[in-house]
Coordinates of C-alpha atoms in Angstrom, one line a residue:
Chain A
X19 CA 13.1 2.3 -34.7
X20 CA 13.6 -1.4 -34.6
X21 CA 14.4 -3.2 -37.8
X22 CA 13.8 -6.7 -36.3
X23 CA 10.6 -8.3 -37.2
X24 CA 8.1 -8.7 -34.5
X25 CA 5.0 -10.8 -34.8
X26 CA 1.7 -9.1 -34.9
X27 CA -0.7 -9.1 -32.0
X28 CA -2.8 -11.6 -33.9
X29 CA 0.2 -13.9 -34.5
X30 CA 1.1 -13.8 -30.8
X31 CA -2.4 -14.6 -29.9
X32 CA -2.3 -17.6 -32.3
X33 CA 1.1 -18.8 -30.9
X34 CA -0.2 -18.5 -27.3
X35 CA -3.3 -20.5 -28.3
X36 CA -1.2 -23.2 -29.8
X37 CA 1.0 -23.4 -26.8
X38 CA -2.0 -23.8 -24.5
X39 CA -3.4 -26.5 -26.8
X40 CA -0.1 -28.4 -26.8
X41 CA 0.2 -28.1 -23.0
X42 CA -3.4 -29.4 -22.6
X43 CA -2.7 -32.4 -25.0
X44 CA 0.4 -33.2 -23.0
X45 CA -1.5 -33.1 -19.7
X46 CA -4.3 -35.2 -21.0
X47 CA -1.7 -37.7 -22.4
X48 CA 0.1 -37.9 -19.0
X49 CA -3.1 -38.3 -17.0
X50 CA -4.4 -41.0 -19.4
X51 CA -1.0 -42.9 -19.3
X52 CA -0.9 -42.8 -15.5
X53 CA -4.5 -44.0 -15.2
X54 CA -4.2 -46.8 -17.8
X55 CA -0.7 -47.9 -16.6
X56 CA -1.9 -47.9 -13.0
X57 CA -4.9 -50.0 -13.9
X58 CA -2.8 -52.5 -15.8
X59 CA -0.3 -52.8 -12.9
X60 CA -3.1 -53.0 -10.3
X61 CA -4.7 -55.7 -12.4
X62 CA -1.5 -57.7 -12.6
X63 CA -0.6 -57.3 -8.9
X64 CA -4.1 -58.2 -7.7
X65 CA -4.1 -61.4 -9.7
X66 CA -4.5 -64.3 -7.2
X67 CA -1.2 -65.9 -8.4
X68 CA 0.8 -62.6 -8.4
X69 CA 2.9 -63.5 -5.3
X70 CA 3.9 -66.8 -6.9
X71 CA 4.6 -65.2 -10.3
X72 CA 6.7 -62.5 -8.7
X73 CA 8.8 -65.1 -6.8
X74 CA 9.2 -67.3 -9.9
X75 CA 9.7 -64.8 -12.7
X76 CA 10.8 -61.6 -11.0
X77 CA 13.1 -62.7 -8.3
X78 CA 15.9 -60.1 -7.9
X79 CA 18.4 -62.4 -6.2
X80 CA 18.0 -65.1 -8.9
X81 CA 18.3 -62.4 -11.6
X82 CA 21.6 -61.1 -10.1
X83 CA 22.8 -64.7 -9.7
X84 CA 22.0 -65.6 -13.4
X85 CA 23.1 -62.3 -15.0
X86 CA 26.8 -63.1 -15.6
X87 CA 26.1 -66.4 -17.3
X88 CA 23.2 -65.1 -19.3
X89 CA 25.3 -62.1 -20.4
X90 CA 28.2 -64.3 -21.4
X91 CA 25.8 -66.3 -23.4
X92 CA 24.3 -63.2 -24.9
X93 CA 27.7 -62.2 -26.3
X94 CA 27.6 -65.4 -28.3
X95 CA 24.1 -64.4 -29.6
X96 CA 25.6 -61.0 -30.7
X97 CA 28.6 -62.6 -32.4
X98 CA 26.4 -65.2 -34.3
X99 CA 24.0 -62.5 -35.2
X100 CA 26.7 -60.1 -36.5
X101 CA 28.4 -62.7 -38.6
X102 CA 25.2 -64.1 -40.0
X103 CA 23.7 -60.7 -40.7
X104 CA 26.7 -59.6 -42.9
X105 CA 26.5 -62.9 -44.9
X106 CA 22.6 -62.7 -45.1
X107 CA 22.7 -59.1 -46.5
X108 CA 25.3 -60.0 -49.1
X109 CA 23.8 -63.3 -50.2
X110 CA 20.3 -61.9 -50.1
X111 CA 21.3 -59.0 -52.4
X112 CA 23.1 -61.3 -54.9
X113 CA 20.0 -63.6 -55.0
X114 CA 17.7 -60.6 -55.5
X115 CA 19.8 -59.3 -58.4
X116 CA 20.0 -62.8 -60.0
X117 CA 16.3 -63.2 -59.7
X118 CA 15.6 -59.8 -61.3
X119 CA 17.9 -60.3 -64.3
X120 CA 16.1 -60.1 -67.6
X121 CA 16.9 -61.8 -70.8
X122 CA 16.5 -65.5 -71.9
X123 CA 20.2 -66.3 -71.3
X124 CA 19.8 -65.8 -67.6
X125 CA 16.8 -68.2 -67.3
X126 CA 18.8 -71.0 -65.5
X127 CA 20.2 -68.5 -63.0
X128 CA 16.8 -67.1 -62.3
X129 CA 15.4 -70.6 -61.9
X130 CA 18.1 -71.5 -59.5
X131 CA 17.6 -68.4 -57.4
X132 CA 13.9 -69.1 -57.4
X133 CA 14.3 -72.7 -56.3
X134 CA 16.8 -71.6 -53.6
X135 CA 14.4 -69.0 -52.2
X136 CA 11.4 -71.4 -52.3
X137 CA 13.2 -74.2 -50.5
X138 CA 15.0 -72.3 -47.8
X139 CA 12.2 -69.9 -47.1
X140 CA 9.8 -72.8 -46.9
X141 CA 11.7 -74.9 -44.4
X142 CA 11.1 -74.3 -40.7
X143 CA 14.2 -72.8 -39.1
X144 CA 14.6 -75.5 -36.5
X145 CA 14.3 -78.3 -39.1
X146 CA 16.9 -76.6 -41.3
X147 CA 19.2 -76.3 -38.3
X148 CA 18.9 -79.9 -37.3
X149 CA 19.4 -81.0 -41.0
X150 CA 22.5 -78.9 -41.5
X151 CA 23.9 -79.2 -38.0
X152 CA 23.7 -83.0 -37.7
X153 CA 23.4 -83.9 -41.4
X154 CA 26.5 -82.3 -42.8
X155 CA 28.9 -83.8 -40.3
X156 CA 27.3 -87.2 -40.8
X157 CA 28.3 -87.1 -44.4
X158 CA 31.9 -87.3 -43.3
X159 CA 33.1 -85.1 -46.1
X160 CA 36.7 -83.9 -45.8
X161 CA 36.8 -80.1 -45.4
X162 CA 33.1 -79.8 -44.4
X163 CA 32.7 -77.9 -41.2
X164 CA 31.9 -79.9 -38.0
X165 CA 31.8 -77.0 -35.6
X166 CA 28.2 -76.6 -34.5
X167 CA 28.5 -72.8 -34.3
X168 CA 29.7 -72.6 -37.9
X169 CA 27.0 -75.1 -39.1
X170 CA 24.4 -73.2 -37.1
X171 CA 25.4 -69.9 -38.8
X172 CA 25.2 -71.6 -42.2
X173 CA 21.7 -72.7 -41.5
X174 CA 20.7 -69.2 -40.3
X175 CA 22.2 -67.7 -43.5
X176 CA 20.5 -70.2 -45.8
X177 CA 17.1 -69.4 -44.3
X178 CA 17.4 -65.6 -43.8
X179 CA 19.1 -64.9 -47.1
X180 CA 16.0 -66.3 -48.8
X181 CA 13.7 -63.9 -46.9
X182 CA 16.0 -61.0 -47.4
X183 CA 16.4 -61.7 -51.1
X184 CA 12.6 -61.3 -51.5
X185 CA 12.7 -58.0 -49.6
X186 CA 15.5 -56.7 -51.8
X187 CA 13.6 -57.9 -54.9
X188 CA 10.5 -56.0 -53.8
X189 CA 12.6 -52.9 -53.5
X190 CA 14.2 -53.3 -56.9
X191 CA 10.9 -53.9 -58.6
X192 CA 9.3 -50.9 -56.9
X193 CA 11.6 -48.6 -58.8
X194 CA 9.6 -47.1 -61.6
X195 CA 10.7 -48.2 -65.1
X196 CA 11.1 -44.6 -66.1
X197 CA 14.1 -44.4 -63.8
X198 CA 15.8 -47.2 -65.8
X199 CA 14.8 -45.7 -69.1
X200 CA 16.2 -42.3 -68.1
X201 CA 19.4 -43.9 -66.9
X202 CA 19.9 -45.9 -70.1
X203 CA 19.1 -42.9 -72.2
X204 CA 21.8 -41.0 -70.4
X205 CA 24.2 -43.7 -71.6
X206 CA 24.5 -45.9 -68.5
X207 CA 25.0 -49.6 -69.1
X208 CA 22.6 -52.1 -67.6
X209 CA 24.9 -52.9 -64.7
X210 CA 25.6 -49.2 -64.1
X211 CA 21.9 -48.5 -64.1
X212 CA 21.5 -51.2 -61.4
X213 CA 24.4 -50.0 -59.3
X214 CA 23.9 -46.2 -59.5
X215 CA 20.2 -45.7 -60.0
X216 CA 18.1 -48.7 -59.0
X217 CA 19.8 -50.2 -56.0
X218 CA 20.4 -47.0 -54.0
X219 CA 16.7 -46.2 -54.2
X220 CA 15.6 -49.7 -53.7
X221 CA 17.7 -50.3 -50.6
X222 CA 16.3 -47.1 -49.0
X223 CA 12.8 -48.2 -49.6
X224 CA 13.2 -51.6 -47.9
X225 CA 15.1 -50.5 -44.8
X226 CA 12.1 -51.1 -42.5
X227 CA 11.2 -54.6 -43.7
X228 CA 14.9 -55.4 -43.8
X229 CA 15.2 -54.4 -40.2
X230 CA 12.3 -56.8 -39.4
X231 CA 14.3 -59.7 -40.8
X232 CA 17.4 -58.6 -38.9
X233 CA 15.6 -58.4 -35.6
X234 CA 14.1 -61.8 -36.3
X235 CA 17.6 -63.1 -37.1
X236 CA 19.0 -61.7 -33.8
X237 CA 16.4 -63.7 -31.9
X238 CA 16.8 -66.9 -33.9
X239 CA 20.6 -66.7 -33.3
X240 CA 19.7 -68.6 -30.0
X241 CA 18.2 -71.5 -31.9
X242 CA 21.7 -72.8 -32.8
X243 CA 21.9 -74.1 -29.2
X244 CA 19.9 -77.1 -30.3
X245 CA 23.1 -78.3 -31.9
X246 CA 24.7 -78.4 -28.5
X247 CA 26.7 -75.5 -29.7
X248 CA 28.0 -72.7 -27.6
X249 CA 25.8 -71.9 -24.6
X250 CA 23.9 -68.8 -25.7
X251 CA 21.8 -66.6 -23.4
X252 CA 18.6 -68.6 -23.7
X253 CA 20.5 -71.9 -23.1
X254 CA 22.4 -70.3 -20.2
X255 CA 19.0 -69.2 -18.7
X256 CA 17.6 -72.7 -19.2
X257 CA 20.6 -74.2 -17.3
X258 CA 20.1 -71.7 -14.5
X259 CA 16.4 -72.4 -14.4
X260 CA 17.0 -76.1 -14.2
X261 CA 19.2 -75.6 -11.2
X262 CA 16.6 -73.9 -9.0
X263 CA 13.4 -74.3 -11.0
X264 CA 13.0 -70.5 -10.9
X265 CA 12.2 -68.9 -14.2
X266 CA 13.7 -65.4 -13.6
X267 CA 16.8 -66.1 -15.8
X268 CA 14.4 -66.3 -18.8
X269 CA 13.2 -62.8 -18.0
X270 CA 16.8 -61.6 -17.8
X271 CA 17.6 -63.1 -21.2
X272 CA 14.5 -61.5 -22.6
X273 CA 15.5 -58.1 -21.4
X274 CA 18.9 -58.5 -22.9
X275 CA 17.4 -59.1 -26.3
X276 CA 15.2 -56.0 -25.9
X277 CA 18.3 -54.0 -25.1
X278 CA 19.7 -55.1 -28.5
X279 CA 16.7 -54.9 -30.7
X280 CA 14.9 -51.7 -29.5
X281 CA 17.9 -49.4 -30.1
X282 CA 18.5 -51.2 -33.4
X283 CA 15.0 -50.2 -34.5
X284 CA 15.4 -46.6 -33.3
X285 CA 18.7 -46.2 -35.1
X286 CA 17.3 -47.6 -38.3
X287 CA 14.3 -45.3 -38.1
X288 CA 16.7 -42.4 -37.8
X289 CA 18.9 -43.5 -40.7
X290 CA 15.9 -44.1 -43.0
X291 CA 14.6 -40.6 -42.2
X292 CA 17.9 -39.1 -42.8
X293 CA 18.3 -40.7 -46.2
X294 CA 14.8 -39.8 -47.2
X295 CA 13.2 -43.2 -47.1
X296 CA 9.8 -41.5 -47.1
X297 CA 6.7 -42.3 -49.2
X298 CA 6.7 -41.0 -52.8
X299 CA 5.3 -37.5 -52.1
X300 CA 7.0 -37.0 -48.8
X301 CA 5.1 -36.5 -45.6
X302 CA 1.8 -34.7 -46.0
Chain B
X5 CA -11.9 -33.1 -25.8
X6 CA -15.6 -34.0 -25.5
X7 CA -15.2 -36.1 -28.6
X8 CA -12.4 -38.1 -27.1
X9 CA -14.2 -38.8 -23.8
X10 CA -16.4 -41.7 -25.0
X11 CA -13.3 -43.5 -26.4
X12 CA -11.3 -43.0 -23.3
X13 CA -14.2 -44.0 -21.1
X14 CA -14.9 -47.2 -23.0
X15 CA -11.2 -48.1 -22.8
X16 CA -11.3 -47.7 -19.1
X17 CA -14.5 -49.7 -18.8
X18 CA -12.9 -52.5 -20.8
X19 CA -9.9 -52.5 -18.6
X20 CA -12.0 -52.6 -15.5
X21 CA -14.0 -55.4 -17.0
X22 CA -10.8 -57.4 -17.6
X23 CA -9.7 -56.8 -14.1
X24 CA -13.0 -57.8 -12.7
X25 CA -13.2 -61.0 -14.8
X26 CA -9.7 -62.0 -14.0
X27 CA -9.8 -65.7 -13.2
X28 CA -9.7 -66.8 -9.6
X29 CA -6.6 -68.8 -8.6
X30 CA -7.4 -72.3 -9.9
X31 CA -4.8 -73.9 -7.7
X32 CA -4.7 -72.1 -4.3
X33 CA -1.5 -73.5 -2.9
X34 CA -1.9 -71.6 0.3
X35 CA -4.9 -73.6 1.3
X36 CA -3.3 -76.9 0.4
X37 CA -0.2 -75.8 2.4
X38 CA -2.3 -75.7 5.5
X39 CA -3.6 -79.2 4.9
X40 CA -0.2 -80.8 4.2
X41 CA 0.9 -80.6 7.8
X42 CA -2.2 -82.3 9.0
X43 CA -2.1 -84.9 6.3
X44 CA 0.8 -86.7 7.8
X45 CA -1.5 -87.8 10.5
X46 CA -4.3 -88.6 8.1
X47 CA -4.7 -91.8 6.2
X48 CA -3.0 -92.2 2.8
X49 CA -5.8 -94.3 1.3
X50 CA -7.0 -93.3 -2.1
X51 CA -10.3 -92.1 -0.7
X52 CA -8.4 -89.6 1.5
X53 CA -5.9 -88.4 -1.1
X54 CA -6.6 -85.1 -2.8
X55 CA -5.6 -86.2 -6.3
X56 CA -6.1 -84.4 -9.6
X57 CA -9.0 -86.8 -10.4
X58 CA -10.5 -88.4 -7.4
X59 CA -9.9 -92.2 -7.3
X60 CA -7.2 -91.9 -10.0
X61 CA -3.4 -91.4 -9.6
X62 CA -2.1 -89.2 -12.4
X63 CA 1.6 -89.6 -13.0
X64 CA 3.6 -87.3 -15.3
X65 CA 6.7 -88.0 -17.3
X66 CA 8.3 -86.5 -20.5
X67 CA 8.2 -87.9 -23.9
X68 CA 10.3 -89.5 -25.3
X69 CA 10.7 -91.6 -22.2
X70 CA 14.1 -93.2 -22.4
X71 CA 15.4 -96.6 -21.6
X72 CA 16.3 -98.1 -19.2
X73 CA 13.9 -95.9 -17.2
X74 CA 11.0 -96.7 -19.4
X75 CA 10.6 -99.1 -22.3
X76 CA 9.3 -98.6 -25.8
X77 CA 8.5 -94.9 -24.9
X78 CA 5.4 -96.3 -23.2
X79 CA 5.3 -95.5 -19.4
X80 CA 2.0 -97.4 -19.0
X81 CA 3.5 -100.8 -19.8
X82 CA 5.0 -101.1 -16.3
X83 CA 8.4 -101.9 -17.8
X84 CA 11.6 -100.0 -17.2
X85 CA 12.8 -99.0 -13.7
X86 CA 10.8 -95.7 -13.3
X87 CA 7.6 -97.1 -14.7
X88 CA 7.9 -100.1 -12.3
X89 CA 8.7 -97.8 -9.4
X90 CA 5.7 -95.6 -10.3
X91 CA 3.3 -98.6 -10.3
X92 CA 4.9 -99.9 -7.0
X93 CA 4.3 -96.5 -5.4
X94 CA 0.7 -96.5 -6.7
X95 CA 0.1 -100.0 -5.3
X96 CA 1.7 -99.0 -2.0
X97 CA -0.8 -96.1 -1.8
X98 CA -3.7 -98.5 -2.6
X99 CA -4.3 -97.8 -6.3
X100 CA -4.8 -100.7 -8.7
X101 CA -2.9 -100.5 -12.0
X102 CA -5.9 -99.4 -14.0
X103 CA -6.4 -96.5 -11.6
X104 CA -3.1 -95.1 -12.7
X105 CA -3.2 -92.6 -15.6
X106 CA -0.1 -91.2 -17.3
X107 CA 0.3 -87.7 -18.6
X108 CA 3.0 -86.3 -20.8
X109 CA 4.7 -83.3 -19.1
X110 CA 7.9 -81.6 -20.4
X111 CA 10.7 -80.6 -18.1
X112 CA 9.7 -76.9 -17.9
X113 CA 6.0 -77.7 -17.5
X114 CA 6.8 -80.0 -14.7
X115 CA 8.6 -77.4 -12.7
X116 CA 6.7 -74.2 -13.5
X117 CA 4.5 -72.7 -10.8
X118 CA 0.8 -73.1 -10.7
X119 CA -1.5 -75.9 -11.5
X120 CA 0.2 -79.2 -12.3
X121 CA -1.1 -81.8 -14.8
X122 CA 0.0 -84.6 -12.5
X123 CA -0.1 -85.9 -8.9
X124 CA 3.5 -86.7 -9.1
X125 CA 6.1 -86.7 -11.9
X126 CA 8.8 -89.3 -12.3
X127 CA 11.5 -88.3 -14.8
X128 CA 15.0 -88.7 -13.2
X129 CA 14.6 -85.5 -11.2
X130 CA 17.7 -85.1 -9.0
X131 CA 16.8 -83.8 -5.5
X132 CA 18.6 -80.5 -4.6
X133 CA 17.9 -78.0 -1.8
X134 CA 17.7 -75.2 -4.3
X135 CA 15.0 -77.0 -6.3
X136 CA 13.1 -77.7 -3.1
X137 CA 12.4 -74.0 -2.9
X138 CA 10.2 -74.3 -5.9
X139 CA 8.8 -77.9 -5.8
X140 CA 8.3 -80.8 -3.4
X141 CA 10.3 -84.0 -3.7
X142 CA 9.5 -87.4 -2.3
X143 CA 12.4 -89.2 -0.6
X144 CA 14.9 -90.6 -3.1
X145 CA 14.0 -93.8 -5.0
X146 CA 17.4 -94.2 -6.7
X147 CA 21.0 -93.3 -5.8
X148 CA 22.6 -91.8 -8.9
X149 CA 26.2 -91.9 -10.1
X150 CA 27.3 -90.0 -13.1
X151 CA 29.3 -91.7 -15.8
X152 CA 31.2 -91.0 -19.0
X153 CA 30.2 -92.8 -22.2
X154 CA 31.8 -92.7 -25.6
X155 CA 32.4 -94.7 -28.8
X156 CA 35.4 -96.8 -29.8
X157 CA 38.1 -94.8 -31.6
X158 CA 37.1 -91.6 -29.8
X159 CA 39.8 -89.6 -28.0
X160 CA 38.0 -90.4 -24.7
X161 CA 38.0 -94.2 -25.2
X162 CA 41.3 -94.6 -23.6
X163 CA 40.8 -92.3 -20.6
X164 CA 41.4 -93.8 -17.2
X165 CA 41.2 -90.7 -15.0
X166 CA 39.4 -87.4 -14.7
X167 CA 42.6 -85.6 -15.8
X168 CA 42.5 -87.5 -19.1
X169 CA 39.1 -86.0 -19.8
X170 CA 40.0 -82.4 -19.2
X171 CA 41.2 -81.6 -22.8
X172 CA 38.2 -83.2 -24.5
X173 CA 34.9 -81.9 -25.8
X174 CA 32.2 -83.2 -23.5
X175 CA 28.5 -83.1 -23.8
X176 CA 25.5 -83.4 -21.5
X177 CA 21.7 -82.9 -21.7
X178 CA 20.4 -79.5 -20.7
X179 CA 18.9 -79.1 -17.2
X180 CA 20.7 -82.2 -15.8
X181 CA 23.1 -82.6 -12.9
X182 CA 25.4 -84.3 -15.5
X183 CA 26.1 -80.8 -16.8
X184 CA 26.9 -79.5 -13.4
X185 CA 29.2 -82.4 -12.8
X186 CA 31.2 -81.6 -16.0
X187 CA 31.6 -78.1 -14.8
X188 CA 32.4 -78.8 -11.2
X189 CA 34.3 -82.1 -11.3
X190 CA 36.0 -82.4 -14.7
X191 CA 36.3 -78.7 -15.5
X192 CA 37.2 -79.2 -19.1
X193 CA 39.3 -76.7 -21.0
X194 CA 36.7 -76.2 -23.7
X195 CA 33.0 -75.4 -23.0
X196 CA 30.8 -78.5 -22.8
X197 CA 28.1 -78.9 -25.5
X198 CA 24.6 -78.9 -24.1
X199 CA 21.8 -80.8 -25.9
X200 CA 18.0 -80.8 -25.7
X201 CA 17.9 -84.5 -25.3
X202 CA 20.0 -87.6 -25.4
X203 CA 19.1 -88.4 -29.0
X204 CA 20.8 -85.2 -30.3
X205 CA 23.7 -85.8 -27.9
X206 CA 24.1 -89.3 -29.4
X207 CA 24.1 -88.0 -32.9
X208 CA 26.8 -85.5 -32.0
X209 CA 28.9 -88.3 -30.4
X210 CA 28.5 -90.5 -33.5
X211 CA 29.4 -87.6 -35.8
X212 CA 32.5 -86.9 -33.7
X213 CA 31.3 -83.4 -32.8
X214 CA 31.9 -84.3 -29.1
X215 CA 34.4 -86.8 -27.7
X216 CA 32.3 -88.1 -24.8
X217 CA 28.9 -87.7 -23.1
X218 CA 28.2 -87.5 -19.4
X219 CA 24.9 -89.1 -18.3
X220 CA 23.7 -91.0 -15.2
X221 CA 25.2 -94.5 -15.0
X222 CA 22.2 -96.6 -15.9
X223 CA 21.7 -94.5 -19.0
X224 CA 25.4 -94.7 -19.8
X225 CA 25.3 -98.5 -19.6
X226 CA 22.2 -98.6 -21.7
X227 CA 23.6 -96.3 -24.4
X228 CA 26.9 -98.2 -24.6
X229 CA 25.2 -101.6 -24.9
X230 CA 22.1 -101.0 -26.9
X231 CA 22.1 -97.6 -28.5
X232 CA 25.5 -96.7 -29.7
X233 CA 27.5 -98.6 -32.3
X234 CA 30.8 -99.6 -30.5
X235 CA 29.7 -97.7 -27.3
X236 CA 32.1 -97.7 -24.4
X237 CA 31.5 -96.7 -20.8
X238 CA 34.7 -94.9 -19.8
X239 CA 33.9 -95.0 -16.2
X240 CA 31.8 -93.5 -13.4
X241 CA 32.5 -90.3 -11.6
X242 CA 33.0 -90.2 -7.9
X243 CA 30.4 -88.7 -5.6
X244 CA 31.4 -85.3 -4.3
X245 CA 30.0 -83.1 -1.5
X246 CA 28.2 -84.4 1.5
X247 CA 25.0 -85.8 0.0
X248 CA 24.5 -88.8 -2.3
X249 CA 22.7 -87.6 -5.4
X250 CA 19.2 -89.1 -5.6
X251 CA 16.3 -89.2 -7.9
X252 CA 13.0 -88.2 -6.3
X253 CA 9.4 -88.0 -7.3
X254 CA 8.4 -84.4 -8.1
X255 CA 5.3 -82.9 -6.6
X256 CA 3.8 -79.4 -6.6
X257 CA 5.1 -77.1 -3.9
X258 CA 3.3 -77.8 -0.6
X259 CA 1.3 -80.7 -2.2
X260 CA -0.9 -82.5 0.2
X261 CA 0.4 -85.8 -1.3
X262 CA 4.1 -85.3 -0.5
X263 CA 4.1 -87.0 2.9
X264 CA 2.1 -90.0 1.7
X265 CA 4.2 -90.5 -1.4
X266 CA 7.4 -90.2 0.6
X267 CA 6.1 -92.8 3.1
X268 CA 5.3 -95.1 0.1
X269 CA 8.8 -94.7 -1.3
X270 CA 10.4 -95.3 2.1
X271 CA 8.3 -98.5 2.5
X272 CA 9.4 -99.7 -0.9
X273 CA 13.1 -99.1 0.0
X274 CA 12.7 -101.0 3.3
X275 CA 10.9 -104.0 2.0
X276 CA 13.5 -104.4 -0.8
X277 CA 11.2 -103.7 -3.7
X278 CA 13.4 -100.9 -5.0
X279 CA 16.5 -103.2 -4.9
X280 CA 14.6 -106.0 -6.7
X281 CA 13.5 -103.5 -9.5
X282 CA 17.0 -102.2 -9.8
X283 CA 18.3 -105.7 -10.4
X284 CA 15.6 -106.4 -12.8
X285 CA 15.8 -103.3 -15.0
X286 CA 19.2 -101.6 -14.5
X287 CA 22.3 -103.2 -15.8
X288 CA 24.8 -104.2 -13.2
X289 CA 27.2 -101.3 -12.9
X290 CA 30.2 -103.6 -12.0
X291 CA 31.7 -103.0 -15.5
X292 CA 32.1 -99.3 -14.9
X293 CA 35.4 -98.5 -13.2
X294 CA 35.5 -95.4 -11.0
X295 CA 37.5 -92.5 -12.4
X296 CA 39.8 -90.7 -10.0

């Protein structure tokens, strides 16, 4: 007599039915993908200008030729993005906390944070870059940075910290007041409540919109090239394109950005699942 | 399954419709390629030229249009070397001044494949073999030398040789042969700065963010005398390689106009018009010593 559990005949029947259904769904999905993908490709390839487009945008030789320069430029994008991202997250968090402080004594701090966010979120990125990048050195202040890369990073941080501050604030304000009340009634101070109860929950909730801003920052890292700064991947592609009037280097640069941002998204998705950043009642 | 079919079916229908309605090629270059070989024999009179608008010559250039190539950012006033050359070419082809129309075309738009918004584009495009794979050029209407320009008090102001420039922070405009010249001839120890346009490069030079700027010689002379406070032309760079660098008029690849426009430019060079216009609009380059 076996003491291991064996599913009943009915259960086995149900399992087999489910497997068949899954297989069928899979088959349908595959066929539908092949048909739609095939039609899209056929549509593109049969366009009257396809030959020209292929030569100008998807030229393998030009891609190979441009790749080393574009990749070297991309390393600058990654460095600028990394340095700015750290500063943006810190400054954004500080601004969000300042803006959510309660009590009349903090009014000027709240006002300052609000003005900062309104101004820097409202200015077009490129304008801010030109103003900081060429305006600050023109002041001729001793000790002020003149390196365009540093100035570019400052401009990026000014703008993106304003966006990120609002994301963090939304997270902080989404935590139910009962959480604070409970923490305070357990004897935690205001700052302890913030640090141990509110922020950990708030940050988890805003991971997806935060990633949005970081992906956007990674792409805007290339804008600092308007200051004549280091030759980033987009600028390197532009130089290569100007040599031969062939646009393939832009496609190469585009692919490099996708290689950076798509895994970033997948990793964040995984992290947020792991730390339970799920809607209030969990998945239904 | 049966419930999903209509959705899938309509999606497929929509896709097919999109494919069927795809626009026909508006600028069939293959057909004009065939006519270009025959056009050399044909007449270059306005009536026979297959221009964008019949009876009108549409000329493209970028905005801002810089001096001394154009004046007051207005290509249509006939002043400035390139504006004058454009009108001379138009006249040579048989167009009157009021049959010339200008259109603003950025660098990238001028060189991208497909339909062009101009019959030819004049914007200090250097002729290179690599670029000829993508576009057509007329013969050269100007022989270019590259030059180094800076401001008094800069580290570059005292330079007398290419070796003196190696340790400096140099700048150039993106997409120019000036940038290539920095890399190939000067090979500075720090990466050059690359700017969208000369206005930003000028700002950086005034701010001390770069030590010197490499531009074509007429632009260098103009910047030093009119645009920069205390501007100095350090000197011009020697020609390298086999070919003299030249500016050419840019046309669509296999344009039917290329032969006629080239003939017009050649005629203007032969009858001395180009030289006269150079003397009129471009500062004498005698003041710019050659850097070795």
